[in-house]
Short mmCIF file of C-alpha atoms in Angstrom, two decimals:
data_model
loop_
_atom_site.label_atom_id
_atom_site.label_comp_id
_atom_site.label_asym_id
_atom_site.label_seq_id
_atom_site.Cartn_x
_atom_site.Cartn_y
_atom_site.Cartn_z
CA MET V 1 120.90 83.85 61.45
CA LYS V 2 119.71 82.10 58.16
CA VAL V 3 116.80 80.64 59.52
CA GLY V 4 115.70 84.01 61.47
CA ARG V 5 115.43 85.79 58.33
CA VAL V 6 114.02 83.37 56.31
CA ILE V 7 111.06 83.57 59.08
CA LEU V 8 111.17 87.58 59.15
CA CYS V 9 111.41 87.69 55.44
CA PHE V 10 108.09 85.15 55.43
CA ILE V 11 106.70 87.54 57.78
CA PHE V 12 106.39 91.08 56.13
CA PHE V 13 105.71 88.93 52.63
CA PHE V 14 102.48 87.12 54.60
CA SER V 15 101.71 90.81 56.22
CA PHE V 16 102.08 92.25 52.23
CA ILE V 17 99.55 90.18 50.83
CA SER V 18 97.27 90.36 53.90
CA SER V 19 97.50 94.13 53.55
CA LEU V 20 96.03 93.43 49.81
CA VAL V 21 93.33 90.84 50.75
CA LEU V 22 92.09 91.92 54.01
CA SER V 23 90.70 95.53 53.80
CA ASN V 24 90.31 96.13 57.66
CA ASN V 25 94.28 97.92 57.96
CA THR V 26 94.02 100.61 60.11
CA PHE V 27 96.08 104.28 60.37
CA ASP V 28 97.12 105.77 63.85
CA ILE V 29 97.75 108.90 65.96
CA GLU V 30 99.81 108.19 69.05
CA ILE V 31 100.18 111.43 71.35
CA PHE V 32 102.21 110.75 74.67
CA CYS V 33 104.23 112.03 76.93
CA GLY V 34 106.56 110.90 80.00
CA LEU V 35 109.83 110.41 81.68
CA SER V 36 113.14 109.36 80.37
CA GLY V 37 116.12 108.51 82.12
CA VAL V 38 119.67 109.49 80.08
CA LYS V 39 123.14 108.23 81.17
CA MET V 40 125.62 111.18 79.87
CA GLU V 41 128.78 109.05 81.68
CA ASP V 42 131.09 111.67 80.66
CA TYR V 43 129.08 114.89 81.86
CA ASN V 44 128.12 113.76 85.16
CA LYS V 45 131.62 112.24 85.76
CA TYR V 46 132.55 115.60 84.86
CA ILE V 47 129.86 117.01 87.59
CA ASP V 48 131.30 114.47 90.28
CA VAL V 49 134.72 116.31 89.96
CA ALA V 50 133.82 119.58 89.90
CA ASN V 51 131.60 119.19 92.99
CA ASP V 52 135.04 116.89 94.93
CA LYS V 53 136.89 120.24 93.97
CA ASN V 54 134.97 122.61 94.54
CA LYS V 55 134.47 120.79 98.16
CA ASP V 56 138.19 120.95 98.46
CA LEU V 57 138.17 125.08 98.58
CA ASN V 58 134.58 125.18 100.66
CA VAL V 59 132.34 125.78 98.35
CA ASN V 60 128.85 125.29 100.12
CA THR V 61 126.69 123.68 97.56
CA GLY V 62 126.75 121.46 94.40
CA LEU V 63 126.46 120.69 90.62
CA LYS V 64 123.80 118.78 89.75
CA LYS V 65 123.88 115.54 87.31
CA ILE V 66 122.41 114.90 84.49
CA GLU V 67 120.01 111.66 84.69
CA LYS V 68 116.13 112.06 83.37
CA GLY V 69 114.24 114.38 81.39
CA ILE V 70 110.62 114.91 79.66
CA THR V 71 109.81 113.16 76.31
CA PRO V 72 106.73 114.40 74.67
CA GLU V 73 106.30 111.89 71.90
CA ILE V 74 104.24 111.81 68.46
CA ASN V 75 103.68 108.71 66.21
CA PHE V 76 102.40 107.86 63.07
CA ASN V 77 101.24 104.19 62.90
CA TYR V 78 100.28 102.07 60.03
CA ASN V 79 98.21 98.66 61.28
CA ILE V 80 97.95 95.56 59.43
CA LYS V 81 95.84 93.09 60.72
CA THR V 82 96.69 89.13 59.38
CA PRO V 83 94.87 86.11 61.29
CA PHE V 84 97.33 85.69 63.65
CA MET V 85 98.18 89.15 64.84
CA ILE V 86 98.42 92.77 64.16
CA ILE V 87 101.85 93.83 62.37
CA GLY V 88 102.27 97.55 63.01
CA LEU V 89 104.63 100.33 60.53
CA TYR V 90 105.60 103.32 62.80
CA LEU V 91 107.25 106.60 62.25
CA LYS V 92 108.33 107.28 65.78
CA ASN V 93 109.36 111.20 66.68
CA GLN V 94 110.29 112.35 70.19
CA PHE V 95 112.06 115.67 71.85
CA LEU V 96 113.79 114.79 75.14
CA ILE V 97 114.23 117.89 77.53
CA ILE V 98 116.83 117.03 79.71
CA PHE V 99 116.03 118.08 83.75
CA ASP V 100 119.09 119.48 85.55
CA SER V 101 120.94 121.18 82.87
CA SER V 102 121.66 124.44 84.16
CA THR V 103 123.29 124.21 88.07
CA VAL V 104 125.13 126.51 90.15
CA ALA V 105 127.64 125.90 92.77
CA GLU V 106 127.64 128.65 95.42
CA TRP V 107 130.41 130.00 98.03
CA GLY V 108 129.06 130.12 101.60
CA SER V 109 128.71 134.03 100.95
CA GLY V 110 125.99 133.24 98.86
CA ARG V 111 128.28 134.09 95.54
CA SER V 112 128.18 132.02 92.62
CA ALA V 113 131.60 130.12 92.60
CA GLN V 114 130.67 128.13 89.37
CA VAL V 115 127.76 128.48 87.48
CA ILE V 116 126.85 126.11 84.42
CA ASP V 117 123.42 126.72 82.09
CA ALA V 118 123.56 124.04 79.00
CA ASP V 119 121.08 123.11 76.37
CA PHE V 120 121.54 119.03 75.97
CA ASN V 121 117.84 118.39 74.55
CA VAL V 122 117.61 116.43 71.71
CA PHE V 123 115.15 115.21 68.93
CA TYR V 124 115.02 111.49 67.95
CA SER V 125 113.00 109.87 64.96
CA GLY V 126 113.25 106.76 63.69
CA LEU V 127 111.21 103.82 61.82
CA GLY V 128 109.74 100.97 63.60
CA CYS V 129 108.32 97.38 63.47
CA ARG V 130 105.45 96.63 66.13
CA LEU V 131 103.71 93.29 67.01
CA SER V 132 100.00 93.66 68.23
CA ILE V 133 97.60 91.06 69.68
CA ALA V 134 94.63 92.73 69.72
CA ASN V 135 91.09 91.90 71.73
CA ASN V 136 88.14 92.69 69.24
CA GLU V 137 85.40 92.86 72.07
CA PRO V 138 85.01 96.31 74.14
CA PRO V 139 87.22 97.40 75.97
CA TYR V 140 89.28 96.62 72.65
CA LEU V 141 92.89 96.42 74.85
CA THR V 142 95.94 95.55 72.06
CA GLY V 143 98.83 94.57 73.80
CA PHE V 144 102.58 95.09 71.56
CA ILE V 145 106.39 94.76 71.85
CA GLY V 146 107.87 97.23 69.07
CA VAL V 147 111.92 97.99 67.78
CA ASP V 148 112.45 101.12 66.17
CA GLY V 149 116.24 102.49 64.81
CA GLY V 150 116.64 105.99 63.60
CA ILE V 151 118.95 109.46 64.75
CA CYS V 152 119.14 111.52 67.20
CA TYR V 153 119.52 114.96 65.97
CA TYR V 154 120.16 118.57 67.58
CA PHE V 155 121.93 121.57 65.68
CA TRP V 156 122.14 123.97 68.60
CA ASN V 157 123.62 122.23 71.95
CA ASN V 158 125.68 124.66 74.32
CA MET V 159 126.73 124.68 77.28
CA TYR V 160 127.87 128.31 79.26
CA GLU V 161 130.16 127.90 82.14
CA ALA V 162 131.94 130.43 84.20
CA THR V 163 133.43 129.66 87.37
CA TYR V 164 134.35 132.75 90.16
CA GLN V 165 136.66 133.64 93.21
CA GLU V 166 134.99 133.60 96.68
CA THR V 167 135.53 137.92 96.26
CA GLY V 168 133.23 137.83 93.19
CA GLY V 169 136.35 138.29 90.56
CA ASN V 170 135.83 136.11 87.43
CA ILE V 171 138.15 132.94 86.62
CA TYR V 172 136.99 132.45 83.81
CA GLU V 173 133.70 132.03 81.00
CA ILE V 174 133.43 130.05 77.94
CA ARG V 175 130.10 128.62 75.98
CA LYS V 176 130.76 125.11 74.33
CA ASN V 177 128.98 124.71 71.24
CA TRP V 178 127.96 121.39 69.09
CA SER V 179 125.71 119.98 67.31
CA THR V 180 124.80 116.16 67.89
CA MET V 181 124.05 113.27 65.07
CA ILE V 182 124.18 110.27 66.95
CA PRO V 183 122.15 106.82 66.06
CA GLY V 184 119.43 105.77 68.01
CA MET V 185 117.43 102.41 68.74
CA ASN V 186 114.54 102.05 70.99
CA ILE V 187 113.07 98.89 72.55
CA GLU V 188 109.35 99.17 73.87
CA ALA V 189 106.24 97.30 75.00
CA GLY V 190 103.11 98.46 75.96
CA ILE V 191 99.49 98.41 75.83
CA ASN V 192 96.44 99.97 74.09
CA TRP V 193 93.32 101.02 75.60
CA MET V 194 90.68 101.74 72.71
CA PHE V 195 87.84 103.50 74.71
CA ASN V 196 85.77 103.06 71.26
CA GLU V 197 86.85 102.38 67.21
CA THR V 198 88.39 105.53 67.38
CA ILE V 199 89.47 106.95 71.06
CA GLY V 200 92.17 104.89 72.86
CA PHE V 201 94.26 105.13 76.28
CA GLY V 202 97.69 104.07 75.75
CA LEU V 203 100.62 103.32 78.51
CA LYS V 204 103.97 101.82 77.31
CA GLY V 205 107.83 101.71 79.14
CA GLY V 206 110.81 100.40 77.32
CA TYR V 207 114.98 101.48 76.94
CA ARG V 208 116.51 103.78 74.41
CA LEU V 209 120.13 102.87 72.96
CA ALA V 210 121.59 106.01 71.86
CA SER V 211 125.15 106.70 72.74
CA GLY V 212 128.04 108.92 70.60
CA VAL V 213 130.93 111.14 69.90
CA VAL V 214 130.35 115.07 69.00
CA ASN V 215 132.63 117.65 68.34
CA VAL V 216 132.50 120.66 70.66
CA LYS V 217 134.12 124.03 69.77
CA ILE V 218 135.32 125.76 72.63
CA ASN V 219 135.27 129.90 72.91
CA ASN V 220 136.55 131.57 74.91
CA ILE V 221 135.06 134.17 76.33
CA ASN V 222 137.65 135.44 79.41
CA GLY V 223 140.82 133.75 81.22
CA TRP V 224 139.91 130.25 79.05
CA THR V 225 143.74 128.77 78.52
CA GLY V 226 142.61 125.43 77.80
CA PRO V 227 141.62 123.52 74.24
CA THR V 228 139.29 125.32 71.51
CA ALA V 229 137.66 122.07 70.80
CA SER V 230 136.84 118.51 71.91
CA GLU V 231 135.52 115.10 71.46
CA ASP V 232 133.13 114.33 73.52
CA VAL V 233 130.97 111.47 74.68
CA VAL V 234 126.73 112.20 75.27
CA ASP V 235 124.80 109.02 75.76
CA TYR V 236 121.10 109.02 75.75
CA SER V 237 120.46 106.12 76.64
CA GLY V 238 118.06 105.12 79.40
CA PHE V 239 114.82 103.83 80.29
CA PHE V 240 111.10 105.49 79.56
CA GLY V 241 108.10 105.42 80.42
CA LEU V 242 105.17 106.99 78.38
CA ALA V 243 100.93 107.56 78.30
CA GLY V 244 98.92 109.24 76.23
CA LEU V 245 96.65 109.29 73.81
CA ILE V 246 95.48 107.14 70.46
CA ILE V 247 93.24 108.12 67.73
CA LYS V 248 92.62 105.92 65.42
CA PHE V 249 91.44 106.28 61.53
CA ASN V 250 89.73 103.53 59.95
CA ILE V 251 91.08 103.42 55.99
CA GLN V 252 87.77 101.50 54.77
CA SER V 253 85.11 103.65 55.36
CA GLU V 254 82.15 102.12 57.52
CA ALA V 255 80.09 102.58 54.03
CA ASP V 256 82.67 100.01 52.58
CA LYS V 257 82.65 97.80 55.22
CA GLU V 258 78.75 97.66 55.01
CA GLY V 259 79.02 96.76 51.74
CA GLN V 260 80.89 93.73 51.80
CA ILE V 261 77.72 92.72 53.46
CA ASN V 262 75.56 92.59 50.10
CA LYS V 263 78.58 90.60 48.13
CA ASN V 264 77.32 87.08 48.86
CA SER V 265 73.41 88.18 49.98
CA LYS V 266 70.81 86.91 48.03
CA PHE V 267 69.00 89.89 48.25
CA PRO V 268 72.24 92.98 48.42
CA GLY V 269 69.88 95.98 49.72
CA LEU V 270 68.18 93.63 52.50
CA SER V 271 70.20 92.19 53.98
CA GLU V 272 72.69 96.06 54.34
CA TRP V 273 69.12 97.02 55.57
CA ILE V 274 68.29 94.43 58.40
CA TYR V 275 72.30 94.49 59.52
CA LYS V 276 71.87 98.50 59.99
CA GLU V 277 68.61 97.46 61.85
CA ALA V 278 70.73 95.27 63.83
CA LYS V 279 72.68 97.32 64.96
CA SER V 280 70.78 100.39 65.75
CA LEU V 281 68.70 97.95 68.11
CA TYR V 282 71.95 97.07 69.27
CA GLU V 283 73.21 100.31 70.52
CA GLU V 284 70.08 101.21 72.32
CA GLY V 285 70.57 98.61 74.49
CA LEU V 286 67.23 96.23 72.61
CA TYR V 287 69.57 93.15 71.90
CA LYS V 288 66.85 90.57 71.90
CA GLN V 289 65.04 92.16 68.92
CA ALA V 290 68.59 93.08 67.85
CA LYS V 291 69.17 89.24 67.97
CA GLU V 292 65.86 88.56 65.57
CA LYS V 293 67.25 91.20 63.56
CA ILE V 294 71.20 90.03 62.87
CA LEU V 295 70.25 85.79 62.64
CA GLU V 296 67.68 87.30 59.36
CA ALA V 297 70.50 89.20 58.27
CA GLU V 298 72.76 86.00 58.92
CA LYS V 299 70.19 83.98 57.02
CA ILE V 300 70.33 86.41 53.88
CA ALA V 301 73.60 87.44 53.68
CA GLY V 302 75.58 84.04 54.88
CA ASP V 303 79.14 84.58 57.09
CA ASN V 304 79.71 87.84 56.89
CA GLU V 305 82.67 89.24 59.16
CA LEU V 306 80.14 92.00 60.41
CA ILE V 307 77.19 90.54 60.92
CA ILE V 308 79.51 87.34 63.09
CA LYS V 309 80.83 90.19 65.08
CA LEU V 310 77.44 92.31 65.92
CA LYS V 311 76.20 88.38 66.64
CA GLU V 312 78.79 87.67 68.99
CA GLN V 313 78.29 91.06 70.86
CA ILE V 314 74.37 90.86 71.23
CA ASP V 315 74.75 87.20 72.89
CA ASN V 316 77.14 88.57 75.51
CA LYS V 317 74.84 90.98 76.13
CA LEU V 318 72.12 88.73 76.11
CA SER V 319 73.99 85.88 78.28
CA SER V 320 74.95 88.51 81.14
CA GLU V 321 71.47 90.01 81.69
CA ASN V 322 70.00 87.15 84.12
CA THR V 323 73.31 87.93 86.18
CA VAL V 324 73.83 91.01 85.89
CA GLU V 325 73.14 92.20 89.26
CA LYS V 326 74.89 89.44 91.05
CA ILE V 327 77.87 90.12 89.10
CA SER V 328 77.96 93.80 89.53
CA ARG V 329 77.84 93.36 93.59
CA LEU V 330 80.45 91.03 93.59
CA LEU V 331 82.64 93.15 91.58
CA LYS V 332 81.55 96.17 94.05
CA GLN V 333 82.87 94.32 96.86
CA ALA V 334 86.05 92.87 95.56
CA ASP V 335 86.88 96.23 94.59
CA ASP V 336 86.51 97.47 98.20
CA TYR V 337 88.58 94.47 99.27
CA ARG V 338 91.29 95.67 96.59
CA TYR V 339 91.47 99.11 97.85
CA LYS V 340 91.65 98.46 101.45
CA ARG V 341 94.32 95.60 99.79
CA LYS V 342 92.48 92.96 101.28
CA TYR V 343 93.66 90.63 98.24
CA LYS V 344 93.34 87.17 98.97
CA ASN V 345 89.20 88.16 100.06
CA ALA V 346 89.35 90.10 96.71
CA ARG V 347 90.68 87.35 94.71
CA LYS V 348 88.03 85.22 96.15
CA LEU V 349 85.72 87.22 94.84
CA TYR V 350 86.89 87.71 91.72
CA LYS V 351 87.34 84.11 91.07
CA GLU V 352 83.07 83.82 92.10
CA VAL V 353 82.24 86.12 89.51
CA ILE V 354 84.41 84.06 86.75
CA SER V 355 82.68 80.80 87.93
CA ILE V 356 79.59 82.67 86.59
CA ASP V 357 81.12 84.73 83.88
CA THR V 358 84.00 82.73 82.35
CA GLU V 359 84.90 86.13 79.93
CA ASN V 360 84.60 88.80 82.24
CA LYS V 361 87.15 91.02 81.46
CA GLN V 362 87.10 93.22 84.94
CA ALA V 363 87.66 89.80 86.77
CA ARG V 364 89.79 88.27 84.99
CA PHE V 365 92.12 91.61 84.48
CA TYR V 366 92.32 91.61 88.25
CA LEU V 367 93.19 87.53 88.92
CA ASP V 368 95.73 88.01 86.12
CA GLU V 369 96.80 91.06 87.55
CA PHE V 370 97.23 89.64 91.14
CA ASP V 371 99.00 86.41 89.28
CA ASN V 372 101.70 88.48 88.21
CA LYS V 373 102.06 90.59 91.41
CA ALA V 374 101.98 87.27 93.64
CA LYS V 375 104.81 86.11 90.78
CA GLU V 376 106.81 89.43 91.53
CA GLU V 377 106.92 89.36 95.02
CA TYR V 378 107.73 85.79 95.47
CA ASN V 379 110.72 86.12 93.00
CA LYS V 380 112.14 89.63 94.59
CA ALA V 381 111.80 87.52 98.17
CA VAL V 382 113.95 84.58 96.73
CA GLU V 383 116.35 87.09 95.74
CA LEU V 384 116.63 89.16 98.97
CA VAL V 385 117.04 85.57 100.86
CA ASN V 386 119.68 85.26 98.36
CA HIS V 387 121.39 88.12 99.81
CA GLY V 388 120.30 88.15 103.24
CA LYS V 389 117.63 90.40 103.75
CA LEU V 390 115.41 87.77 105.89
CA LYS V 391 113.08 90.79 107.02
CA LYS V 392 112.31 92.50 103.56
CA SER V 393 111.69 88.47 102.12
CA LEU V 394 109.11 87.95 104.64
CA LYS V 395 107.15 90.81 104.00
CA SER V 396 107.39 90.09 99.74
CA VAL V 397 106.31 86.65 100.38
CA GLU V 398 103.59 87.04 102.56
CA LEU V 399 103.24 89.90 100.13
CA ALA V 400 102.92 87.53 97.74
CA ILE V 401 100.46 84.68 99.94
CA GLU V 402 97.96 87.34 100.32
CA TYR V 403 97.71 88.02 96.40
CA GLY V 404 97.03 84.65 96.17
CA MET V 405 100.25 82.27 95.86
CA GLU V 406 99.42 79.23 97.87
CA LYS V 407 102.30 76.13 98.88
CA GLU V 408 105.60 77.91 96.89
CA ALA V 409 105.01 81.12 99.10
CA GLU V 410 103.83 79.18 101.90
CA ASP V 411 106.83 76.70 102.00
CA LEU V 412 109.54 80.28 101.75
CA LYS V 413 107.95 81.71 104.04
CA ASN V 414 108.61 78.48 106.57
CA GLU V 415 111.79 78.59 105.62
CA ILE V 416 112.46 82.36 105.75
CA GLU V 417 110.92 82.63 109.83
CA ASN V 418 113.32 79.10 110.79
CA LYS V 419 115.99 80.96 108.96
CA LEU V 420 114.76 84.48 110.96
CA ASN V 421 114.89 82.55 113.83
CA LYS V 422 118.22 81.05 113.41
CA SER V 423 119.54 84.63 112.60
CA ASN V 424 118.19 86.23 115.66
CA LYS V 425 119.67 83.46 118.11
CA LYS V 426 122.40 83.92 116.49
CA ASN V 427 122.89 87.50 116.35
CA THR V 428 121.80 87.32 120.46
CA LEU V 429 124.81 84.89 121.26
CA TYR V 430 127.76 86.85 118.53
CA ASN V 431 126.30 89.64 120.71
CA GLU V 432 126.47 88.25 123.95
CA GLY V 433 130.42 87.26 123.07
CA VAL V 434 131.04 90.35 122.01
CA ASP V 435 130.22 91.79 125.96
CA LYS V 436 132.36 89.21 127.14
CA TYR V 437 135.46 90.63 124.70
CA ARG V 438 134.95 93.77 126.00
CA LYS V 439 135.06 92.78 129.72
CA GLY V 440 138.29 91.06 128.87
CA GLU V 441 136.87 87.88 129.60
CA TYR V 442 137.98 86.41 126.41
CA GLU V 443 137.65 82.19 127.04
CA GLU V 444 134.02 83.32 127.86
CA ALA V 445 133.20 85.20 124.85
CA ILE V 446 135.25 82.46 123.05
CA ASN V 447 132.29 80.52 124.30
CA LYS V 448 129.55 82.76 123.02
CA TRP V 449 131.19 82.82 119.22
CA GLN V 450 131.82 78.83 119.36
CA GLU V 451 127.76 77.94 119.68
CA VAL V 452 127.21 81.27 116.85
CA LEU V 453 129.52 78.77 114.41
CA ILE V 454 127.20 75.37 115.47
CA ILE V 455 124.09 77.71 114.11
CA ASP V 456 126.23 78.93 111.29
CA PRO V 457 129.36 77.52 110.23
CA GLU V 458 130.17 80.18 107.79
CA ASP V 459 129.89 83.24 109.49
CA LYS V 460 133.53 84.65 108.90
CA GLU V 461 132.70 87.35 111.99
CA ALA V 462 132.41 84.94 114.78
CA LYS V 463 135.75 82.99 112.96
CA LYS V 464 137.67 86.39 113.35
CA ASN V 465 136.48 87.08 116.18
CA ILE V 466 137.87 83.61 118.07
CA ASP V 467 140.98 84.49 115.84
CA LYS V 468 141.14 87.74 118.19
CA ALA V 469 140.03 86.55 121.31
CA MET V 470 142.56 83.33 121.10
CA GLU V 471 145.70 86.39 120.71
CA LYS V 472 144.57 88.06 123.24
CA ILE V 473 144.61 85.25 125.97
CA LYS V 474 148.24 84.63 124.41
CA GLU V 475 149.17 88.16 124.75
CA MET V 476 147.63 87.77 128.50
CA ASN V 477 149.46 84.75 128.88
CA LYS V 478 152.79 86.22 128.05
CA GLU V 479 152.52 89.11 130.05
CA GLU V 480 151.65 86.86 133.10
CA GLU V 481 155.18 84.52 133.03
CA ARG V 482 156.99 87.96 132.63
CA ILE V 483 155.32 89.38 135.79
CA ILE V 484 155.52 86.21 137.03
CA THR V 485 159.42 85.66 136.45
CA LYS V 486 160.27 89.39 137.60
CA ASN V 487 158.10 89.03 141.13
CA ILE V 488 160.47 85.37 141.10
CA GLU V 489 164.16 86.72 141.03
CA GLU V 490 162.64 90.23 143.06
CA ALA V 491 161.79 87.66 146.06
CA LYS V 492 164.81 85.84 145.57
CA ASN V 493 167.34 88.91 145.95
CA PHE V 494 165.36 89.99 149.08
CA TYR V 495 165.81 86.40 150.48
CA ASN V 496 169.40 87.10 150.13
CA ILE V 497 169.72 90.03 151.98
CA GLY V 498 167.65 88.63 154.70
CA ASN V 499 164.29 91.10 153.89
CA PHE V 500 162.29 87.70 154.37
CA ASP V 501 159.22 89.68 154.67
CA GLY V 502 159.94 91.42 151.10
CA ALA V 503 160.29 88.08 149.80
CA LEU V 504 157.18 86.45 151.50
CA LYS V 505 154.99 89.09 149.51
CA LYS V 506 156.63 88.56 146.13
CA CYS V 507 155.56 84.98 146.80
CA GLU V 508 152.35 85.59 147.77
CA PHE V 509 151.44 87.99 144.39
CA VAL V 510 153.25 84.83 142.80
CA LEU V 511 151.16 82.33 143.94
CA ARG V 512 147.90 84.76 143.51
CA LEU V 513 149.07 84.59 139.69
CA LYS V 514 149.50 80.92 139.46
CA PRO V 515 148.91 78.92 143.02
CA ASP V 516 150.83 76.04 141.30
CA ASN V 517 154.12 77.73 140.93
CA ASP V 518 156.86 74.88 143.45
CA GLU V 519 159.67 77.70 143.93
CA CYS V 520 157.52 80.33 145.43
CA LYS V 521 155.96 77.30 147.66
CA LYS V 522 159.60 76.67 148.55
CA MET V 523 161.22 79.83 149.25
CA ILE V 524 158.03 80.48 151.58
CA GLU V 525 158.61 77.05 153.75
CA GLU V 526 162.39 77.88 154.14
CA ILE V 527 161.35 81.38 155.25
CA LYS V 528 158.96 80.19 158.12
CA LYS V 529 161.58 77.76 158.97
CA ILE V 530 164.04 80.46 159.97
CA GLN V 531 160.99 83.13 160.77
CA GLU V 532 160.74 79.88 163.70
CA GLN V 533 164.87 79.89 164.50
CA ASN V 534 164.87 83.49 165.24
CA LYS V 535 162.03 83.76 167.23
CA VAL V 536 162.63 85.41 170.73
CA GLU V 537 160.38 85.99 173.36
CA VAL V 538 158.59 89.37 173.82
CA ILE V 539 157.97 91.62 177.08
CA GLU V 540 154.90 93.38 176.58
CA LYS V 541 154.50 96.55 178.36
CA ARG V 542 151.63 97.75 181.17
#
């Protein structure tokens, strides 16, 4: 912790010294808007309970929970440029406008059963620090991460609630009032794209942590017999995504900047004049003439930040003149493939552009995006495999391959396809076992499920079903033994009273169930002997 504090203090001390030494700090205003999630767990639990009760009372429609809102935001940033990064100090002001804070549950007749009309909106104001890494060339892309802390506040929060009988009679009617004042914190990251040195577009996302207790006053309007005050938890925590406009103000005027050119110049007025002429030629697209002028300014003024920057811009334009048509054609083809979601083909063309122009921002942007998407889809596929969702994982890994990931993704695809083949075979055998089981062919069902376990020894359902089939076989064997014993006893009784036909039928039935029953075999032999001895000559009629 001590080391972390020392590093943090060093950063701020270095930033302070840099802000005094360096003269190109900036101030900007950000105007953003977007969507934000909110938890509001206590309120949403209350809505769930109310909906359950209403359902029991045959109320047709449910009350809506609070889960999101729209978030306009305005920020004031002071940016300190250091040799390594930009350190920003900012004041954040958000207004969270909650959706679905008014909701109605209705009886089947269309009459209101329960009405809630609330104002859960809240302001947030906080101070924060932001670390940024910027590209000094057009289109001036800046990536940043920031943390701020402050207060969520609102002094007019209220909620009106009323319940009604199905006939329309009022049960109770109340109004709750409270003021919100709870701590809050935001962690955010994003990217700013400056179209020029003044106007730009920003995109960011993050997470807000804001939860606390509020004192609620409950006013009875009609029929309320409950408490008149309570302590409730409000939770505005949630993810957010915003986009908006950036207006940048350079604290140092352009005249002051250009005045710096004269500091180390042998001929102060001349170097500034030549620089302005070179800049004018550059803006007109006359890059070769601009290069000649900026070299003249460099000879007179030496190493100057503005001269070096303009010289680099001119060199970039000059180096791209001979290949601009080819790059334009390649980029157009690549973009067409990208729009058609043929990312592998698009990737080849973007790489071709990079081989010609290693600093091409458009090609580099999409190649980086493809790499990130490939990793994202690959990781998603791995996660889905771990959860047994093989078909979905196959789609993700195929998309990772399309984005350009090769060996890792190909290996994973082969692994998934092998598992899918085994899974399909396993499912076929499993279902055949189910069919056998339903027909009462329990031994055949067991054989099918044992084949399933050969493929997947951890298949719990197959193991469980084998146990069920074994129980069924045991039950059948017990029932069969009971029937056999009963029929043997009945055969003996028939035999003892001389009803040999009845005894024979019972014994034959037993032998159909159990062909090796010796007792019935012996009884049949004895009956046949007796019948032979008692056989008399039969005289047939004409």
